[in-house]
Amino acid sequence: MKETKDFANWTEYNDWNIQNYSQFSVINLNEIEGGIVRAEYVPNEEWAVEAKRLADEKEAAAQAASNPAPAPEV
């Protein structure tokens, strides 16, 4: 499940990330209001499943592109 956390600055975010790196994968970072850092993250296990799904989709698309369907006969 995606969670969001705001940090006062990049140093605060970096400290949190170092402490939680083994548990969470950050999926999005935004700097808002001139310094606040908003991080979106998921547990590493969830990210591993999503990363595999994305890789499988990319591989399927590449295979489809390299094996186009034959043109219909007229």
Coordinates of C-alpha atoms in Angstrom, one line a residue:
M1 CA 0.0 0.0 0.0
K2 CA 1.4 3.4 -1.0
E3 CA 2.2 5.8 1.8
T4 CA 3.2 9.5 1.7
K5 CA 5.4 11.3 4.1
D6 CA 6.5 15.0 4.1
F7 CA 10.0 16.1 5.3
A8 CA 11.1 19.6 6.2
N9 CA 14.1 19.4 3.9
W10 CA 16.3 17.0 1.9
T11 CA 18.5 16.2 4.8
E12 CA 15.6 15.0 6.9
Y13 CA 14.4 12.9 3.9
N14 CA 17.9 11.4 3.4
D15 CA 18.2 10.5 7.1
W16 CA 14.7 8.7 6.9
N17 CA 15.7 7.0 3.7
I18 CA 18.9 5.6 5.1
Q19 CA 17.1 4.3 8.2
N20 CA 14.3 2.7 6.2
Y21 CA 16.0 1.7 3.0
S22 CA 15.8 -2.1 3.8
Q23 CA 12.0 -1.8 4.3
F24 CA 10.7 0.7 1.7
S25 CA 11.1 1.6 -1.9
V26 CA 10.6 5.3 -2.7
I27 CA 8.4 5.5 -5.9
N28 CA 8.1 9.3 -6.2
L29 CA 9.7 12.4 -4.8
N30 CA 8.5 16.0 -5.0
E31 CA 9.9 19.2 -3.6
I32 CA 7.0 21.5 -2.7
E33 CA 6.7 24.9 -1.2
G34 CA 10.4 25.8 -1.5
G35 CA 11.9 23.0 0.4
I36 CA 9.4 20.5 1.8
V37 CA 10.1 17.1 0.4
R38 CA 7.1 14.7 -0.2
A39 CA 8.0 11.1 -0.6
E40 CA 5.7 8.3 -1.8
Y41 CA 6.8 4.8 -0.9
V42 CA 5.8 1.2 -0.7
P43 CA 7.1 -1.8 1.1
N44 CA 10.0 -3.5 -0.8
E45 CA 7.9 -6.6 -1.3
E46 CA 5.2 -4.7 -3.1
W47 CA 7.7 -2.9 -5.2
A48 CA 9.4 -6.2 -6.2
V49 CA 6.0 -7.5 -7.5
E50 CA 5.3 -4.3 -9.4
A51 CA 8.8 -4.2 -10.9
K52 CA 8.4 -7.7 -12.2
R53 CA 5.0 -6.9 -13.7
L54 CA 6.5 -3.9 -15.5
A55 CA 9.4 -5.9 -16.8
D56 CA 7.1 -8.6 -18.0
E57 CA 5.0 -6.1 -19.9
K58 CA 8.0 -4.5 -21.4
E59 CA 9.3 -7.9 -22.6
A60 CA 5.9 -8.8 -24.0
A61 CA 5.8 -5.5 -25.9
A62 CA 9.3 -6.0 -27.3
Q63 CA 8.4 -9.5 -28.5
A64 CA 5.2 -8.3 -30.1
A65 CA 7.1 -5.6 -31.9
S66 CA 9.8 -8.0 -33.2
N67 CA 7.1 -10.5 -34.4
P68 CA 4.6 -8.5 -36.3
A69 CA 1.4 -10.2 -37.4
P70 CA 1.5 -11.2 -41.1
A71 CA -0.3 -9.0 -43.5
P72 CA -3.7 -10.3 -44.6
E73 CA -3.8 -11.7 -48.1
V74 CA -6.0 -9.8 -50.6

